[in-house]
Amino acid sequence: MVDNSKRATFGGKLSAVLVSAGGAVGLGNIWRFPYVAGENGGGAFLVLYIVCAILIGLPIMLGEFSIGRQTKSNPVGAFRSLNKSWRYFGYNCIVTSFLILGFYSVVSGWTIEYTVHSVTGEITRHASAGEHAAFFSSFIENPWKPVVYTSIAMLLTHTVIALGVRKGIERCSKILMPVLLLMLAVLAVRSLTMPGGAEGVKFFLMPDFSKVTARTLLDAMGQAFFSLSIGLGTMVTYASYFNEKTNLRTTAVNVTVIDTLVAVLAGLVIFPAVFSAGIEPSAGSSLVFITLPGIFASMPLGMVWSSLFFLLLTVAALTSVISLHEVVTVYIAEEWHMSRKAATRLATLSVIAVGSLASLSLGVMKHWTIFGKTIFDALDYVTANIMLPLGGLMTAIFVGVVIDRRVLHDQLTNFGKLQCHQERTVRFLLRYVCPIMLALIFIDNLGLLKWI
Ligand code: PHE
């Protein structure tokens, strides 16, 4: 049995919000959301996204917060202590977090590399789009550079985790999250004042309901789910450090609002710049690592903007990596009875090993494939498409149906000290709405709803 009496807790109300928002805000907000929104009807997609965040994101986050604070334990301990046979879904959380770390740490390494090259002026030295594309592929395919940067990302994360819950994670989030919001605001103002930038805002936010189909709804659900980092125990783990005064409802609402705000601001940074440069917006990593550097290169003070942008991306990525690392570390420490220090070390080294393989699979190990995918793509595919929605589905059923009703009641009301008028609604969403929506995401991700 785990002794929770000496468990760390976060300080004030703000800490719970900033730490959880740090886990949620990540690369998904900065490059994925703006592009998916732009392609799917802009403002219309944003409306659907908000509806999905409220209908699936909020209730599951509240469910995770509830089991985390109730049990004050890592995800395996949390599921097990509420129902022994559900402990396997706790393991699903740990494995998913570890596997996501395997490729997320690599991309975090790229963001650090791009920050360094922005500061040295290397990025803005290239002129044509072709040069930027060549620079990016020669970098990710290089046999040792990305491995070094993945290790740097993990060593930075290691330092924060090793400092502990309060001095490491809490302090770091309290500094980095406001810095991230400030950087985003500065970049948005710069981008919005570029000539022709208004076209970009139009592309991104103008509601075009004619583009909304069942597919758009599925995309919005998937994005809300990934962006809010639910379904893999990060929120269970963080909530296990919340103090007894933390109001779970206001915390979950604030985290959702910050996460959405960052996604919208990121769109206001990216699209005005892209349209001002007269470029067709492209998808994912090529937008961030190829198109944008090209635009920075042609801007006055491009070096400054490029450095600021990649630093922003690094901060967003690292706070998510920290949340994933903490899930794995606290599991090892509590379940394998190791000191936090030893657990942190073991987690860091294992992630560097898997991250290096994932990184090399984009270059020298390209031919090692799993079901036709490189290790990097396989990790991304299996976690985001299968394990995450499965974890979310099980969490909704677990909190809504399996465990004693009192757990949700006690946690939402802080053991009767707060009034909660939404308890029935939350329970209804967890029991019926979330399972149906998540099952749809899951089936769709397996490629079974292609006809929509
Ligand atoms: N929410 C993160 C993002 O938007 C991704 C993530 C998912 C991070 C799950 C941790 C856990 O990029």
Short mmCIF file of C-alpha atoms and ligand atoms in Angstrom, two decimals:
data_model
loop_
_atom_site.label_atom_id
_atom_site.label_comp_id
_atom_site.label_asym_id
_atom_site.label_seq_id
_atom_site.Cartn_x
_atom_site.Cartn_y
_atom_site.Cartn_z
CA MET A 1 0.00 0.00 0.00
CA VAL A 2 1.25 3.48 -0.79
CA ASP A 3 1.79 5.87 2.10
CA ASN A 4 0.28 9.17 1.01
CA SER A 5 0.65 11.08 4.23
CA LYS A 6 3.89 12.74 3.14
CA ARG A 7 2.74 13.51 -0.39
CA ALA A 8 3.56 16.95 -1.77
CA THR A 9 0.79 19.45 -2.54
CA PHE A 10 0.71 22.53 -4.75
CA GLY A 11 0.48 25.92 -3.08
CA GLY A 12 -2.41 28.18 -4.02
CA LYS A 13 -5.36 28.19 -6.39
CA LEU A 14 -3.33 29.69 -9.18
CA SER A 15 -0.77 26.90 -9.02
CA ALA A 16 -3.32 24.20 -9.74
CA VAL A 17 -4.51 26.13 -12.80
CA LEU A 18 -1.08 27.05 -14.17
CA VAL A 19 0.43 23.62 -13.68
CA SER A 20 -2.51 21.85 -15.35
CA ALA A 21 -2.63 24.43 -18.14
CA GLY A 22 1.11 23.86 -18.68
CA GLY A 23 0.40 20.19 -19.24
CA ALA A 24 -2.46 20.90 -21.62
CA VAL A 25 -0.93 23.68 -23.70
CA GLY A 26 1.50 22.15 -26.15
CA LEU A 27 2.46 21.72 -29.77
CA GLY A 28 -1.12 20.68 -30.49
CA ASN A 29 -2.31 24.21 -29.69
CA ILE A 30 0.34 26.01 -31.67
CA TRP A 31 0.56 24.21 -34.96
CA ARG A 32 -2.24 21.71 -35.08
CA PHE A 33 -5.24 23.76 -33.97
CA PRO A 34 -4.80 26.78 -36.27
CA TYR A 35 -4.33 24.63 -39.33
CA VAL A 36 -7.19 22.22 -38.64
CA ALA A 37 -9.45 25.18 -37.88
CA GLY A 38 -8.46 27.03 -41.05
CA GLU A 39 -9.17 24.01 -43.21
CA ASN A 40 -12.46 23.18 -41.53
CA GLY A 41 -14.52 26.31 -41.72
CA GLY A 42 -12.54 28.65 -39.41
CA GLY A 43 -14.88 30.23 -36.87
CA ALA A 44 -17.40 27.45 -37.41
CA PHE A 45 -14.75 24.93 -36.34
CA LEU A 46 -13.93 27.07 -33.29
CA VAL A 47 -17.59 26.95 -32.24
CA LEU A 48 -17.66 23.16 -32.61
CA TYR A 49 -14.34 22.87 -30.79
CA ILE A 50 -15.68 24.85 -27.84
CA VAL A 51 -18.83 22.69 -27.72
CA CYS A 52 -16.65 19.54 -27.69
CA ALA A 53 -14.33 20.98 -25.04
CA ILE A 54 -17.37 21.61 -22.84
CA LEU A 55 -19.10 18.29 -23.55
CA ILE A 56 -16.08 15.94 -23.41
CA GLY A 57 -13.07 17.91 -22.20
CA LEU A 58 -14.51 19.42 -19.05
CA PRO A 59 -16.34 16.35 -17.65
CA ILE A 60 -13.39 14.01 -18.24
CA MET A 61 -10.96 16.51 -16.78
CA LEU A 62 -13.23 16.77 -13.73
CA GLY A 63 -13.37 12.97 -13.58
CA GLU A 64 -9.56 12.75 -13.68
CA PHE A 65 -9.20 15.53 -11.11
CA SER A 66 -11.67 13.72 -8.84
CA ILE A 67 -9.96 10.34 -8.86
CA GLY A 68 -6.54 11.98 -8.54
CA ARG A 69 -7.34 14.08 -5.51
CA GLN A 70 -9.51 11.40 -3.92
CA THR A 71 -6.80 8.75 -4.02
CA LYS A 72 -3.70 10.99 -3.87
CA SER A 73 -1.95 8.44 -5.96
CA ASN A 74 -0.37 7.72 -9.33
CA PRO A 75 -2.84 6.55 -12.03
CA VAL A 76 -2.29 2.82 -11.37
CA GLY A 77 -2.74 3.29 -7.62
CA ALA A 78 -5.73 5.56 -8.26
CA PHE A 79 -7.64 3.12 -10.48
CA ARG A 80 -6.68 0.16 -8.29
CA SER A 81 -7.72 1.70 -5.00
CA LEU A 82 -11.16 2.57 -6.37
CA ASN A 83 -11.69 -0.74 -8.17
CA LYS A 84 -9.08 -3.45 -8.31
CA SER A 85 -9.92 -4.90 -11.69
CA TRP A 86 -9.72 -1.50 -13.37
CA ARG A 87 -6.06 -1.10 -12.50
CA TYR A 88 -5.19 -2.14 -16.07
CA PHE A 89 -6.47 1.21 -17.29
CA GLY A 90 -4.01 2.80 -14.91
CA TYR A 91 -1.26 0.88 -16.71
CA ASN A 92 -2.67 2.12 -20.01
CA CYS A 93 -2.07 5.68 -18.71
CA ILE A 94 1.58 5.00 -17.83
CA VAL A 95 2.39 3.20 -21.09
CA THR A 96 0.64 5.88 -23.16
CA SER A 97 2.52 8.69 -21.39
CA PHE A 98 5.81 6.89 -21.90
CA LEU A 99 5.18 6.22 -25.59
CA ILE A 100 4.03 9.81 -26.24
CA LEU A 101 7.23 10.97 -24.55
CA GLY A 102 9.11 8.84 -27.07
CA PHE A 103 8.20 11.10 -30.00
CA TYR A 104 7.17 14.32 -28.23
CA SER A 105 10.68 14.54 -26.74
CA VAL A 106 12.10 14.40 -30.28
CA VAL A 107 9.89 17.25 -31.52
CA SER A 108 10.74 19.22 -28.36
CA GLY A 109 14.39 18.71 -29.32
CA TRP A 110 13.66 20.19 -32.77
CA THR A 111 12.11 23.26 -31.15
CA ILE A 112 15.24 23.78 -29.04
CA GLU A 113 17.45 23.31 -32.09
CA TYR A 114 15.42 25.88 -34.01
CA THR A 115 15.61 28.33 -31.10
CA VAL A 116 19.39 27.98 -31.03
CA HIS A 117 19.66 28.42 -34.80
CA SER A 118 17.33 31.42 -34.66
CA VAL A 119 19.50 33.12 -32.06
CA THR A 120 22.68 32.45 -34.06
CA GLY A 121 21.00 33.78 -37.21
CA GLU A 122 21.29 30.46 -39.07
CA ILE A 123 17.54 30.21 -39.67
CA THR A 124 17.07 33.66 -41.11
CA ARG A 125 20.16 33.30 -43.32
CA HIS A 126 18.39 30.91 -45.69
CA ALA A 127 16.35 32.68 -48.30
CA SER A 128 14.24 30.34 -50.42
CA ALA A 129 11.54 27.95 -49.26
CA GLY A 130 13.59 25.15 -50.84
CA GLU A 131 16.56 25.97 -48.62
CA HIS A 132 14.37 25.90 -45.53
CA ALA A 133 12.88 22.56 -46.54
CA ALA A 134 16.36 21.15 -47.19
CA PHE A 135 17.63 22.49 -43.85
CA PHE A 136 14.75 20.85 -42.00
CA SER A 137 15.08 17.44 -43.62
CA SER A 138 18.86 17.38 -43.37
CA PHE A 139 18.48 18.19 -39.67
CA ILE A 140 15.86 15.59 -38.78
CA GLU A 141 17.66 12.91 -40.79
CA ASN A 142 21.05 13.67 -39.27
CA PRO A 143 22.27 10.65 -37.29
CA TRP A 144 23.37 12.45 -34.15
CA LYS A 145 22.13 16.06 -33.93
CA PRO A 146 18.46 15.37 -33.13
CA VAL A 147 19.53 12.71 -30.63
CA VAL A 148 21.60 15.34 -28.84
CA TYR A 149 18.72 17.81 -28.84
CA THR A 150 16.23 15.17 -27.67
CA SER A 151 18.62 14.46 -24.80
CA ILE A 152 18.88 18.18 -24.01
CA ALA A 153 15.06 18.43 -23.89
CA MET A 154 14.94 15.44 -21.55
CA LEU A 155 17.75 16.71 -19.34
CA LEU A 156 15.98 20.06 -18.92
CA THR A 157 12.80 18.17 -18.02
CA HIS A 158 14.80 15.93 -15.71
CA THR A 159 16.11 18.94 -13.79
CA VAL A 160 12.58 20.23 -13.18
CA ILE A 161 11.20 16.83 -12.15
CA ALA A 162 14.19 16.12 -9.91
CA LEU A 163 13.62 19.40 -8.08
CA GLY A 164 10.26 17.99 -7.01
CA VAL A 165 6.59 18.81 -7.21
CA ARG A 166 6.71 22.15 -5.46
CA LYS A 167 10.14 23.54 -6.25
CA GLY A 168 10.31 22.03 -9.72
CA ILE A 169 6.96 21.60 -11.46
CA GLU A 170 4.99 24.28 -9.62
CA ARG A 171 7.65 26.97 -9.73
CA CYS A 172 8.51 26.28 -13.34
CA SER A 173 4.85 26.45 -14.47
CA LYS A 174 4.27 29.67 -12.54
CA ILE A 175 7.11 31.31 -14.44
CA LEU A 176 6.73 29.70 -17.85
CA MET A 177 2.98 29.97 -18.39
CA PRO A 178 2.77 33.79 -18.01
CA VAL A 179 5.93 34.09 -20.15
CA LEU A 180 4.28 31.94 -22.81
CA LEU A 181 1.12 34.07 -22.83
CA LEU A 182 3.18 37.25 -23.04
CA MET A 183 5.29 35.97 -25.93
CA LEU A 184 2.14 34.91 -27.77
CA ALA A 185 0.53 38.31 -27.28
CA VAL A 186 3.65 40.15 -28.57
CA LEU A 187 3.88 37.87 -31.60
CA ALA A 188 0.14 38.23 -32.34
CA VAL A 189 0.39 42.03 -32.32
CA ARG A 190 3.40 41.87 -34.66
CA SER A 191 1.66 39.48 -37.01
CA LEU A 192 -1.69 41.26 -37.04
CA THR A 193 -0.07 44.55 -38.01
CA MET A 194 1.62 43.08 -41.09
CA PRO A 195 0.24 44.32 -44.40
CA GLY A 196 -2.36 41.92 -45.72
CA GLY A 197 -2.60 40.14 -42.36
CA ALA A 198 -6.37 40.61 -42.22
CA GLU A 199 -6.76 37.99 -44.96
CA GLY A 200 -5.15 35.48 -42.62
CA VAL A 201 -7.55 36.34 -39.81
CA LYS A 202 -10.39 35.84 -42.25
CA PHE A 203 -9.11 32.42 -43.30
CA PHE A 204 -8.67 31.41 -39.69
CA LEU A 205 -11.76 32.81 -38.01
CA MET A 206 -14.45 33.61 -40.57
CA PRO A 207 -17.23 31.09 -39.85
CA ASP A 208 -17.97 29.09 -42.96
CA PHE A 209 -20.69 26.65 -42.01
CA SER A 210 -20.79 25.21 -45.51
CA LYS A 211 -17.52 23.42 -44.69
CA VAL A 212 -18.99 21.77 -41.60
CA THR A 213 -19.68 18.06 -42.04
CA ALA A 214 -19.77 15.04 -39.75
CA ARG A 215 -16.03 14.82 -40.41
CA THR A 216 -15.52 18.36 -39.03
CA LEU A 217 -17.28 17.35 -35.86
CA LEU A 218 -15.04 14.30 -35.49
CA ASP A 219 -11.95 16.47 -36.05
CA ALA A 220 -13.14 18.97 -33.46
CA MET A 221 -13.73 16.18 -30.92
CA GLY A 222 -10.31 14.66 -31.55
CA GLN A 223 -8.58 18.02 -31.31
CA ALA A 224 -10.36 18.97 -28.06
CA PHE A 225 -9.43 15.66 -26.56
CA PHE A 226 -5.73 15.75 -27.52
CA SER A 227 -5.30 19.42 -26.74
CA LEU A 228 -6.68 19.12 -23.21
CA SER A 229 -4.30 16.21 -22.45
CA ILE A 230 -6.98 13.91 -21.13
CA GLY A 231 -7.13 10.13 -21.20
CA LEU A 232 -3.62 9.35 -20.03
CA GLY A 233 -3.47 10.23 -16.37
CA THR A 234 -1.61 13.56 -16.44
CA MET A 235 -4.61 15.26 -14.85
CA VAL A 236 -5.03 12.38 -12.37
CA THR A 237 -1.39 12.79 -11.38
CA TYR A 238 -1.47 16.58 -11.10
CA ALA A 239 -4.74 16.51 -9.13
CA SER A 240 -3.15 14.11 -6.66
CA TYR A 241 -1.10 17.18 -5.62
CA PHE A 242 -4.04 19.60 -5.37
CA ASN A 243 -4.79 20.73 -1.85
CA GLU A 244 -8.18 20.19 -0.21
CA LYS A 245 -9.28 23.79 -0.87
CA THR A 246 -8.79 23.67 -4.64
CA ASN A 247 -12.10 24.09 -6.43
CA LEU A 248 -12.02 21.43 -9.13
CA ARG A 249 -14.72 23.03 -11.25
CA THR A 250 -13.16 26.49 -11.52
CA THR A 251 -9.74 24.89 -12.09
CA ALA A 252 -11.03 22.75 -14.97
CA VAL A 253 -12.89 25.70 -16.53
CA ASN A 254 -9.81 27.93 -16.29
CA VAL A 255 -7.54 25.30 -17.82
CA THR A 256 -9.95 24.80 -20.72
CA VAL A 257 -10.23 28.57 -21.29
CA ILE A 258 -6.42 29.06 -21.24
CA ASP A 259 -5.87 26.12 -23.56
CA THR A 260 -8.42 27.45 -26.07
CA LEU A 261 -7.08 31.00 -25.78
CA VAL A 262 -3.55 29.83 -26.59
CA ALA A 263 -4.82 27.92 -29.63
CA VAL A 264 -6.70 30.98 -30.93
CA LEU A 265 -3.77 33.33 -30.27
CA ALA A 266 -1.45 30.93 -32.08
CA GLY A 267 -3.72 31.14 -35.13
CA LEU A 268 -3.57 34.93 -34.91
CA VAL A 269 0.23 34.71 -34.97
CA ILE A 270 0.55 32.22 -37.79
CA PHE A 271 -2.09 33.05 -40.42
CA PRO A 272 -1.68 36.83 -40.75
CA ALA A 273 2.07 36.23 -41.31
CA VAL A 274 1.47 33.42 -43.81
CA PHE A 275 -1.08 35.44 -45.82
CA SER A 276 0.96 38.60 -45.64
CA ALA A 277 3.81 36.69 -47.28
CA GLY A 278 1.39 35.44 -49.94
CA ILE A 279 1.98 31.78 -49.12
CA GLU A 280 -0.57 28.96 -49.16
CA PRO A 281 -0.92 27.63 -45.61
CA SER A 282 0.43 24.09 -45.33
CA ALA A 283 -0.01 21.42 -42.71
CA GLY A 284 1.71 20.55 -39.47
CA SER A 285 5.43 20.41 -39.12
CA SER A 286 6.13 21.86 -42.55
CA LEU A 287 4.15 25.00 -41.63
CA VAL A 288 6.09 25.54 -38.42
CA PHE A 289 9.56 24.36 -39.41
CA ILE A 290 9.67 25.32 -43.09
CA THR A 291 7.09 27.97 -44.04
CA LEU A 292 7.41 30.17 -40.96
CA PRO A 293 11.23 30.32 -40.93
CA GLY A 294 11.00 31.47 -44.56
CA ILE A 295 8.67 34.28 -43.52
CA PHE A 296 10.86 35.29 -40.58
CA ALA A 297 13.83 35.44 -42.94
CA SER A 298 12.10 38.06 -45.05
CA MET A 299 10.95 40.23 -42.13
CA PRO A 300 12.83 43.15 -40.61
CA LEU A 301 14.27 41.95 -37.27
CA GLY A 302 13.42 38.42 -38.43
CA MET A 303 16.01 36.96 -36.10
CA VAL A 304 14.23 38.39 -33.07
CA TRP A 305 10.78 37.16 -34.15
CA SER A 306 12.09 33.77 -35.11
CA SER A 307 13.89 33.38 -31.75
CA LEU A 308 10.77 34.46 -29.88
CA PHE A 309 8.52 32.09 -31.82
CA PHE A 310 10.71 29.01 -31.37
CA LEU A 311 11.28 29.82 -27.72
CA LEU A 312 7.49 29.95 -27.35
CA LEU A 313 7.20 26.56 -29.02
CA THR A 314 9.93 25.15 -26.76
CA VAL A 315 8.17 26.38 -23.61
CA ALA A 316 4.83 24.96 -24.76
CA ALA A 317 6.43 21.62 -25.59
CA LEU A 318 8.52 21.35 -22.42
CA THR A 319 5.65 22.01 -20.00
CA SER A 320 3.79 19.13 -21.67
CA VAL A 321 6.85 16.89 -21.53
CA ILE A 322 7.15 17.70 -17.81
CA SER A 323 3.55 16.57 -17.21
CA LEU A 324 4.15 13.29 -19.06
CA HIS A 325 7.45 12.66 -17.29
CA GLU A 326 5.82 13.21 -13.90
CA VAL A 327 3.20 10.52 -14.67
CA VAL A 328 5.93 7.97 -15.36
CA THR A 329 8.20 9.09 -12.50
CA VAL A 330 5.58 9.04 -9.77
CA TYR A 331 4.38 5.64 -10.98
CA ILE A 332 7.89 4.19 -10.75
CA ALA A 333 8.54 5.82 -7.38
CA GLU A 334 5.28 4.69 -5.77
CA GLU A 335 4.69 1.33 -7.38
CA TRP A 336 8.26 0.09 -7.61
CA HIS A 337 9.18 1.61 -4.25
CA MET A 338 12.08 3.67 -5.50
CA SER A 339 13.25 7.06 -4.33
CA ARG A 340 11.98 9.97 -6.43
CA LYS A 341 15.54 10.64 -7.52
CA ALA A 342 16.16 7.12 -8.80
CA ALA A 343 12.72 7.02 -10.44
CA THR A 344 13.37 10.31 -12.22
CA ARG A 345 16.70 9.04 -13.49
CA LEU A 346 15.25 5.78 -14.73
CA ALA A 347 12.39 7.56 -16.53
CA THR A 348 14.73 10.10 -18.17
CA LEU A 349 17.17 7.47 -19.40
CA SER A 350 14.43 5.22 -20.77
CA VAL A 351 12.80 8.11 -22.61
CA ILE A 352 16.14 9.19 -24.09
CA ALA A 353 16.62 5.61 -25.34
CA VAL A 354 13.18 5.40 -26.99
CA GLY A 355 13.39 9.03 -28.19
CA SER A 356 16.73 8.32 -29.85
CA LEU A 357 15.27 5.32 -31.68
CA ALA A 358 12.28 7.42 -32.77
CA SER A 359 14.60 10.16 -33.93
CA LEU A 360 16.89 7.81 -35.84
CA SER A 361 13.86 6.22 -37.47
CA LEU A 362 13.45 9.42 -39.49
CA GLY A 363 16.95 9.03 -40.92
CA VAL A 364 19.37 6.13 -40.78
CA MET A 365 16.75 3.70 -39.45
CA LYS A 366 14.06 4.68 -41.95
CA HIS A 367 13.76 1.09 -43.15
CA TRP A 368 12.88 -0.35 -39.76
CA THR A 369 9.13 -0.20 -39.92
CA ILE A 370 6.24 -1.40 -37.77
CA PHE A 371 3.12 -2.07 -39.87
CA GLY A 372 4.64 0.05 -42.60
CA LYS A 373 5.32 3.01 -40.30
CA THR A 374 8.61 4.34 -38.94
CA ILE A 375 9.04 4.04 -35.16
CA PHE A 376 8.35 7.78 -34.86
CA ASP A 377 5.08 7.57 -36.82
CA ALA A 378 4.05 4.33 -35.15
CA LEU A 379 4.41 5.89 -31.67
CA ASP A 380 2.39 8.90 -32.76
CA TYR A 381 -0.30 6.80 -34.43
CA VAL A 382 -0.81 4.22 -31.70
CA THR A 383 -0.94 6.72 -28.84
CA ALA A 384 -2.99 9.52 -30.37
CA ASN A 385 -5.38 7.34 -32.31
CA ILE A 386 -5.86 4.31 -30.13
CA MET A 387 -4.53 4.54 -26.59
CA LEU A 388 -5.63 8.10 -25.77
CA PRO A 389 -9.28 7.80 -26.82
CA LEU A 390 -9.44 4.38 -25.18
CA GLY A 391 -8.08 5.88 -21.95
CA GLY A 392 -10.63 8.71 -22.13
CA LEU A 393 -13.50 6.32 -22.78
CA MET A 394 -12.53 4.16 -19.83
CA THR A 395 -12.05 7.15 -17.52
CA ALA A 396 -15.54 8.42 -18.37
CA ILE A 397 -17.13 5.03 -17.71
CA PHE A 398 -15.02 4.52 -14.58
CA VAL A 399 -16.01 7.78 -12.93
CA GLY A 400 -19.55 7.94 -14.33
CA VAL A 401 -20.62 4.32 -13.81
CA VAL A 402 -18.15 2.07 -12.00
CA ILE A 403 -17.06 3.83 -8.83
CA ASP A 404 -19.12 4.94 -5.86
CA ARG A 405 -21.15 8.08 -6.68
CA ARG A 406 -19.86 9.70 -3.54
CA VAL A 407 -16.36 10.14 -4.98
CA LEU A 408 -17.51 12.63 -7.61
CA HIS A 409 -19.87 14.30 -5.16
CA ASP A 410 -17.22 14.70 -2.45
CA GLN A 411 -14.62 15.99 -4.87
CA LEU A 412 -16.87 18.47 -6.66
CA THR A 413 -18.13 19.87 -3.37
CA ASN A 414 -14.87 19.60 -1.41
CA PHE A 415 -16.57 17.20 1.00
CA GLY A 416 -19.72 19.29 1.28
CA LYS A 417 -17.99 22.65 1.76
CA LEU A 418 -18.93 24.01 -1.66
CA GLN A 419 -22.27 24.07 -3.42
CA CYS A 420 -22.34 22.29 -6.75
CA HIS A 421 -25.32 22.62 -9.03
CA GLN A 422 -23.66 20.87 -11.97
CA GLU A 423 -23.05 17.46 -10.42
CA ARG A 424 -25.94 15.76 -12.19
CA THR A 425 -24.98 17.31 -15.51
CA VAL A 426 -21.35 16.19 -15.12
CA ARG A 427 -22.47 12.67 -14.26
CA PHE A 428 -24.85 12.58 -17.21
CA LEU A 429 -22.10 13.73 -19.59
CA LEU A 430 -19.68 11.14 -18.19
CA ARG A 431 -22.20 8.31 -18.42
CA TYR A 432 -23.75 8.91 -21.79
CA VAL A 433 -22.36 11.74 -23.86
CA CYS A 434 -18.58 11.17 -23.40
CA PRO A 435 -18.66 7.40 -24.00
CA ILE A 436 -20.65 7.84 -27.23
CA MET A 437 -18.43 10.65 -28.53
CA LEU A 438 -15.21 8.91 -27.53
CA ALA A 439 -16.31 5.63 -29.03
CA LEU A 440 -16.90 7.52 -32.30
CA ILE A 441 -13.42 9.09 -32.18
CA PHE A 442 -11.93 5.69 -31.45
CA ILE A 443 -13.75 3.93 -34.30
CA ASP A 444 -12.94 6.80 -36.65
CA ASN A 445 -9.25 6.73 -35.73
CA LEU A 446 -9.14 3.06 -36.58
CA GLY A 447 -10.19 4.11 -40.05
CA LEU A 448 -13.64 2.56 -39.82
CA LEU A 449 -15.59 5.76 -40.52
CA LYS A 450 -13.77 6.73 -43.68
CA TRP A 451 -17.01 7.14 -45.59
CA ILE A 452 -18.01 10.21 -43.52
N1 PHE B 1 -2.05 18.62 -24.97
C1 PHE B 1 -0.80 18.56 -25.65
C2 PHE B 1 -0.81 19.47 -26.84
O1 PHE B 1 -1.78 20.15 -27.10
C3 PHE B 1 -0.46 17.19 -26.12
C4 PHE B 1 -0.40 16.22 -25.04
C5 PHE B 1 -1.32 15.21 -24.99
C6 PHE B 1 0.54 16.38 -24.05
C7 PHE B 1 -1.31 14.35 -23.94
C8 PHE B 1 0.55 15.52 -22.99
C9 PHE B 1 -0.38 14.53 -22.94
O2 PHE B 1 0.15 19.52 -27.56
#
